[in-house]
CSV table of C-alpha atoms and ligand atoms in Angstrom, one decimal:
chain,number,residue,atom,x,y,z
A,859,UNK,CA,-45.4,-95.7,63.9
A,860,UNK,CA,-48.7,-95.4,61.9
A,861,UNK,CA,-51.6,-94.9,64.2
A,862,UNK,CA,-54.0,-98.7,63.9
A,863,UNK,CA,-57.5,-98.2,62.6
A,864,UNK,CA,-59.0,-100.5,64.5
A,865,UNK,CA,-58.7,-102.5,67.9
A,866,UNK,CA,-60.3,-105.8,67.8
A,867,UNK,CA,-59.9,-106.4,71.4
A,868,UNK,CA,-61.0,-103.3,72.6
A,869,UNK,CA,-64.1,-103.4,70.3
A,870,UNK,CA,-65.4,-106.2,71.9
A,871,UNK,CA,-65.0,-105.1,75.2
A,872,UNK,CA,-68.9,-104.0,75.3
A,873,UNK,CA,-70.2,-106.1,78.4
A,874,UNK,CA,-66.9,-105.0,79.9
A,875,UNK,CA,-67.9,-101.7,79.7
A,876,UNK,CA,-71.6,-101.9,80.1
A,877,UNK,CA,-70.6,-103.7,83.3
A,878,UNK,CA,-68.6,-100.8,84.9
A,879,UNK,CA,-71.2,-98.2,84.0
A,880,UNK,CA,-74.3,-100.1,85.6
A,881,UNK,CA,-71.8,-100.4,88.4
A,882,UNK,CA,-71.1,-96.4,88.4
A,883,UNK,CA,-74.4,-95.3,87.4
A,884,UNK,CA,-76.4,-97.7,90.3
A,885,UNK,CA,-78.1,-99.6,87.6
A,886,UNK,CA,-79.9,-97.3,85.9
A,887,UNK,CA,-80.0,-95.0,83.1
A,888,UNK,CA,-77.8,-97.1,80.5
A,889,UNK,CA,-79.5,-98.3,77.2
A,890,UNK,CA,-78.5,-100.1,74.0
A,891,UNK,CA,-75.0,-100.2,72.9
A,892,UNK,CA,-74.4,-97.8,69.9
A,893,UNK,CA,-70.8,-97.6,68.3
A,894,UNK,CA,-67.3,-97.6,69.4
A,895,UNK,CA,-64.6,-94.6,68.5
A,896,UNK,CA,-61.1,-95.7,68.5
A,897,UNK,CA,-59.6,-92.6,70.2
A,898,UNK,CA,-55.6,-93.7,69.8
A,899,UNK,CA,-53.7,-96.9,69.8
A,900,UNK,CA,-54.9,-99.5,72.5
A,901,UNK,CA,-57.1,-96.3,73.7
A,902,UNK,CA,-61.0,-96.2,73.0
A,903,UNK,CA,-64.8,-95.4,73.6
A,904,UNK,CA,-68.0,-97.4,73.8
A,905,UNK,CA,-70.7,-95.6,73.6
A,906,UNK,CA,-74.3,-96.1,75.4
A,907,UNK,CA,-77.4,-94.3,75.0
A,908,UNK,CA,-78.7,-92.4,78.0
A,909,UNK,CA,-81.9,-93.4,78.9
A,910,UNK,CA,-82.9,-90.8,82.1
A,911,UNK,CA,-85.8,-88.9,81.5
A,912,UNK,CA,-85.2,-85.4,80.0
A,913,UNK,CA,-81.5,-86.7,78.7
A,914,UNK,CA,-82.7,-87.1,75.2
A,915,UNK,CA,-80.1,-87.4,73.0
A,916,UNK,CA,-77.3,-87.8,75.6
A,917,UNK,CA,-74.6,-91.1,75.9
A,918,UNK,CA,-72.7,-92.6,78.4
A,919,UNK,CA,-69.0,-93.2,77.2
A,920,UNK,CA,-67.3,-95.4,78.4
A,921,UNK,CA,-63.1,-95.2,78.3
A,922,UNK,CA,-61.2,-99.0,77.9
A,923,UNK,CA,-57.5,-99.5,77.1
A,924,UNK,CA,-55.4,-101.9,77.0
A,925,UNK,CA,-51.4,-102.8,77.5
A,926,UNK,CA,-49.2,-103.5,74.4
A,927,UNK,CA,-49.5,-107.3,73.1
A,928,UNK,CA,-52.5,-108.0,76.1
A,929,UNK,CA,-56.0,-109.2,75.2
A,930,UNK,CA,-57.4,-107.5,78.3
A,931,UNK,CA,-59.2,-104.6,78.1
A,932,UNK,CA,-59.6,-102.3,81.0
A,933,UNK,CA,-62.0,-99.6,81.8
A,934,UNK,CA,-60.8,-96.3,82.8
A,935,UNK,CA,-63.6,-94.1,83.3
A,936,UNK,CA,-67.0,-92.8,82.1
A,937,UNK,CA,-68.9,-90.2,81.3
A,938,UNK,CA,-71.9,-88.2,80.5
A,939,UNK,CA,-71.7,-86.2,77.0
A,940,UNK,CA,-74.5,-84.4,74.9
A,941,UNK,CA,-75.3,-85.8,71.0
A,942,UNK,CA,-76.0,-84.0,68.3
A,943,UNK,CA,-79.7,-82.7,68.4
A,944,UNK,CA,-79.3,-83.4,73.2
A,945,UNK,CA,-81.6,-81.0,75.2
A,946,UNK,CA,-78.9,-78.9,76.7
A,947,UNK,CA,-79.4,-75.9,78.9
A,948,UNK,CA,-79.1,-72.2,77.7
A,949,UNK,CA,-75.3,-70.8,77.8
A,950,UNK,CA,-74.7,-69.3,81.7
A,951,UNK,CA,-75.1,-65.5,81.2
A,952,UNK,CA,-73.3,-63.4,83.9
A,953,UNK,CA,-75.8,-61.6,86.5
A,954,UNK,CA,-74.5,-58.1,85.4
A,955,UNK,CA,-74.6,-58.8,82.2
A,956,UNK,CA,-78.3,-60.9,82.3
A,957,UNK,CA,-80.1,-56.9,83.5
A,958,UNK,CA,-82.3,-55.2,81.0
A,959,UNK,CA,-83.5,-51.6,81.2
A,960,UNK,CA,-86.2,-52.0,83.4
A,961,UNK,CA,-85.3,-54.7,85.8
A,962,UNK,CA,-84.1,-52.5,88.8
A,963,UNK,CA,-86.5,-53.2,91.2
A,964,UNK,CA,-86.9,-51.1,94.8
A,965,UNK,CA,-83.7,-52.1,96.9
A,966,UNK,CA,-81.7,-53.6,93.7
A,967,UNK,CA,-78.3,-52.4,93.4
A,968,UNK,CA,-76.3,-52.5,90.0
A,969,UNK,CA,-72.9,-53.2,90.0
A,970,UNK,CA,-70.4,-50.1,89.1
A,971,UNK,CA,-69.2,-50.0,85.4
A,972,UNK,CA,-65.6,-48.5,85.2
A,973,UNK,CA,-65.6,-47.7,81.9
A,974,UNK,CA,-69.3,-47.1,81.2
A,975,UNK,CA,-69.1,-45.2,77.7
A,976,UNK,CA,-72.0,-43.4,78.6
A,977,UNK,CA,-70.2,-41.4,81.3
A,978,UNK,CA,-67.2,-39.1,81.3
A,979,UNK,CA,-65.0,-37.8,84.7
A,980,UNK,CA,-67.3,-34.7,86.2
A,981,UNK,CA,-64.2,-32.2,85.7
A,982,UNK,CA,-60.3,-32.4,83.9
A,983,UNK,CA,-58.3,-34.9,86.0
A,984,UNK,CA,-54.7,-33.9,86.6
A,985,UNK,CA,-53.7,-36.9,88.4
A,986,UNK,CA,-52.7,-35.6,91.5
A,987,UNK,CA,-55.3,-36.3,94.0
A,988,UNK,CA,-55.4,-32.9,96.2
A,989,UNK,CA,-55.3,-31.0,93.4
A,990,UNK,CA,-58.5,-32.8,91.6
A,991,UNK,CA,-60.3,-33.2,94.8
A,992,UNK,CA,-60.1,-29.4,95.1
A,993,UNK,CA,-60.9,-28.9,91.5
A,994,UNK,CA,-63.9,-31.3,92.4
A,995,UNK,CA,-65.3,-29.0,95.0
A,996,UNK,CA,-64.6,-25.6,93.7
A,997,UNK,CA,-67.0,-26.8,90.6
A,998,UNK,CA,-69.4,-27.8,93.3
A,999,UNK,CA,-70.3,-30.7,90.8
A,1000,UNK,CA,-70.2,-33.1,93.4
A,1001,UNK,CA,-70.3,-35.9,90.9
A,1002,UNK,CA,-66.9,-37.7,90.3
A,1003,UNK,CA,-68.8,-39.0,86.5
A,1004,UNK,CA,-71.1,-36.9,84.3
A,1005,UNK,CA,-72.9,-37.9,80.9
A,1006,UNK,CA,-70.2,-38.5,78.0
A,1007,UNK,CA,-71.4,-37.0,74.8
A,1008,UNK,CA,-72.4,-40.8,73.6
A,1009,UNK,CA,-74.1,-41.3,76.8
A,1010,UNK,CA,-76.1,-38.2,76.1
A,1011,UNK,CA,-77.1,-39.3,72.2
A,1012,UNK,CA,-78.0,-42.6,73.5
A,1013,UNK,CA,-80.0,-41.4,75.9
A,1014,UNK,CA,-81.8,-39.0,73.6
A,1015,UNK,CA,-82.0,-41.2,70.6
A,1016,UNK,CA,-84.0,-43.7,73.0
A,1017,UNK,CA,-86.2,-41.1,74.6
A,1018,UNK,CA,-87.1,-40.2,70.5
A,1019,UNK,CA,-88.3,-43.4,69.5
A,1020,UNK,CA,-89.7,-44.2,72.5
A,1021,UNK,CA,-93.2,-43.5,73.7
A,1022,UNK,CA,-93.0,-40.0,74.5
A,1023,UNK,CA,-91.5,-39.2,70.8
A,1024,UNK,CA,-93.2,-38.0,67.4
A,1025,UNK,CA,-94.0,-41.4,66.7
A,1026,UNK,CA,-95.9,-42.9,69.3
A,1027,UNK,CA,-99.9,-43.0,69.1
A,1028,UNK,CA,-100.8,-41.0,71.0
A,1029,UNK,CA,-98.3,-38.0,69.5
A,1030,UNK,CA,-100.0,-38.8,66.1
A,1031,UNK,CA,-103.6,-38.4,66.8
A,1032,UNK,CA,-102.7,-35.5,68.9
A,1033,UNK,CA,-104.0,-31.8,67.8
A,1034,UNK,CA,-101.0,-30.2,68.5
A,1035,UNK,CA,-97.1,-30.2,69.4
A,1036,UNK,CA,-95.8,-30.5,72.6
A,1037,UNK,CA,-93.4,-27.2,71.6
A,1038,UNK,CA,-96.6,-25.0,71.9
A,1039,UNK,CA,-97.9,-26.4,75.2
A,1040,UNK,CA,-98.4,-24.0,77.6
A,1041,UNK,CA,-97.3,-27.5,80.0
A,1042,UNK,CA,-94.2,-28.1,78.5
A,1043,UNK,CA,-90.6,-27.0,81.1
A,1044,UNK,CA,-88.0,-27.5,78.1
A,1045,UNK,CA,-85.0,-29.2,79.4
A,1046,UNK,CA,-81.4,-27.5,80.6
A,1047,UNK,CA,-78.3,-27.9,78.2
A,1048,UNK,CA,-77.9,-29.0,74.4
A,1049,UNK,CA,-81.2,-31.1,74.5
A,1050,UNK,CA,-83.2,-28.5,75.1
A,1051,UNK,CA,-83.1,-28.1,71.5
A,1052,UNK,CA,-85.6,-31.1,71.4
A,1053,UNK,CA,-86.4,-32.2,74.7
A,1054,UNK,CA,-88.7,-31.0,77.9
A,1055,UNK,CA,-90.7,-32.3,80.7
A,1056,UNK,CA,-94.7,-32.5,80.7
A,1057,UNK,CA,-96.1,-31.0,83.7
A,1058,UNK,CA,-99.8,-31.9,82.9
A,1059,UNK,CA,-101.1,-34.1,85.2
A,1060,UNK,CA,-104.2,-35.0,82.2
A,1061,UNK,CA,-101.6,-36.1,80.0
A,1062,UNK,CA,-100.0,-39.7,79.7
A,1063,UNK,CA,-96.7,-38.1,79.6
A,1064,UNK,CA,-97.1,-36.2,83.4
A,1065,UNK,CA,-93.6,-36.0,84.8
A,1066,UNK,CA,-91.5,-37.6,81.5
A,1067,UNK,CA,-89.6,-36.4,79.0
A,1068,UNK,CA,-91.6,-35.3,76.0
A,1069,UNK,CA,-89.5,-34.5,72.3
A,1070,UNK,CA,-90.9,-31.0,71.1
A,1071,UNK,CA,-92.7,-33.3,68.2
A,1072,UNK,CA,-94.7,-35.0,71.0
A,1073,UNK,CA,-98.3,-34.2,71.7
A,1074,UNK,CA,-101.2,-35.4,73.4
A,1075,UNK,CA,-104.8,-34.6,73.6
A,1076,UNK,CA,-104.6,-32.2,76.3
A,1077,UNK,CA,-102.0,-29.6,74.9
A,1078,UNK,CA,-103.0,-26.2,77.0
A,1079,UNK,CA,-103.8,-24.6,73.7
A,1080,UNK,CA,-106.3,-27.1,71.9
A,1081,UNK,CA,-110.2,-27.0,72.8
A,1082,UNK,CA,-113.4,-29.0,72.0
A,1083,UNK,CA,-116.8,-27.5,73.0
A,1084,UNK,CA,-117.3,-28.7,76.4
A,1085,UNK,CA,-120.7,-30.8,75.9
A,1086,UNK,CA,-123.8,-29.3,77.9
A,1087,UNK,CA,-125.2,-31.1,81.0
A,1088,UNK,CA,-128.4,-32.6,79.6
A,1089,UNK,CA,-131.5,-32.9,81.6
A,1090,UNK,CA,-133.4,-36.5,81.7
A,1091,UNK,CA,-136.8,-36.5,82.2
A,1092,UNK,CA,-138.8,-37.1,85.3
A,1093,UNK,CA,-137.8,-41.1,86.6
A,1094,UNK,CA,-141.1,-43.2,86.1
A,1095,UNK,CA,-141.7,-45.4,88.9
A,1096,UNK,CA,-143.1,-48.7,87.7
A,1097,UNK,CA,-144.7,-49.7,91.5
A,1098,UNK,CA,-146.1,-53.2,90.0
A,1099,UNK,CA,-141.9,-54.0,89.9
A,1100,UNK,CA,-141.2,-52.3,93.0
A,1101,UNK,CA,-143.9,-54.1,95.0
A,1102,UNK,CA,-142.0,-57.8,93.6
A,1103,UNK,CA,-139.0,-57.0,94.8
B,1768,SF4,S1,-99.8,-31.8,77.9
B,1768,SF4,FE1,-99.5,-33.0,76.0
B,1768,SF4,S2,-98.9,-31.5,74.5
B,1768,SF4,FE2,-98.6,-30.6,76.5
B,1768,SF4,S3,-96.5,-31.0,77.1
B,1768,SF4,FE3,-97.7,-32.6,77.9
B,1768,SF4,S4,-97.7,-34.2,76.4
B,1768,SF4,FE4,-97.0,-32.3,75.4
């Protein structure tokens, strides 16, 4: 059966509905009546606008139907939905997915990622637990996940264009390369090729990870002329001023 396109009874059932929402909503936040959508046959929605505060663009809808052949409508329920254009709050974001870099705080704890890319099993699992527990000590790793090679480019990547890299201002304005610095402990493994640590305790980059095309202002090698101490003359007591105070 062709679905009807309109429901005269049900369309008119406004005050019908209006009642049953006051009733539900304790009198308050319902405004002016603004359309009706035929959902189905004998099965449709009046529509109110919302008018608590901060529910702009909001509307009450109100559910009526009807039985075959009656001129009754009936209300079935209500609700609360957003418009086009409503104030709506931001999508939920998951805690563990919500921390940035930089959030752990003292005592904070981040949950364990299984398959973090950025780290690989600390030795060749063979599946049988004995067997890679020993293989585990004998290594004396003592770490059951190491840095995967993408953990490690990531890492080194950020650590480039970072603050302590080539490109940072105070690298650029600097007299000389970290690579020359008589401060400079290069770093274990493959990225000591382009990474150490700054042991200068005048630098901005004490204790961090310095690329080899970092520099600062007080690289071991570079010297100014330390300025001479420069005598001032005799203080002249003004004794007129001293005597007001
Ligand atoms: S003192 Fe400056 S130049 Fe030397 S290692 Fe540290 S940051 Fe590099």
């Amino acid at each position: 059966m062709p679905r009807k396109k309109t429901d005269a009874v049900l369309e008119a059932a406004i005050e019908p509905a209006r009642r049953e929402l006051l009733v539900a909503t304790g009198g308050t936040g319902v405004g002016e009546h603004v359309g009706f959508t035929l959902e189905d046959d004998r099965l449709g929605t009046h529509w109110f606008e919302a008018t608590f505060p901060g529910y702009r663009g909001w509307y009450w809808g109100v559910v009526v139907t009807r039985a075959p052949r009656s001129k009754n409508a009936t209300v079935c329920e209500s609700q609360l939905l957003p418009g086009d254009g409503a104030l709506l709050s931001p999508e939920w974001v998951p805690w563990a997915d919500r921390l940035a870099p930089g959030d752990v705080r003292p005592g904070d704890v981040t949950p364990k990622v299984e398959d973090d890319p950025n780290l690989e099993a600390g030795f060749e699992a063979t599946g049988e637990e004995d067997v890679d527990a020993v293989a585990l000590w004998e290594l004396g790793l003592g770490r059951p996940r190491v840095l995967s090679a993408e953990g490690r480019e990531r890492a080194a990547q950020r650590w480039y264009d970072g603050s302590h890299g080539p490109t940072a201002e105070v690298a650029t304005k600097a007299p000389a390369r970290c690579e020359s610095c008589g401060y400079f402990l290069p770093m274990a493994g493959i990225l000591r090729r382009t990474f150490g640590v700054c042991a200068n305790e005048w630098s901005p980059s004490d204790g961090t990870v310095v690329s080899r095309d970092h520099g600062c202002g007080a690289h071991s090698e570079v010297d100014v002329k330390a300025p001479e101490p420069e005598r001032v003359g005799d203080p002249i007591l003004d004794d007129e001023a001293v005597e007001a105070l």
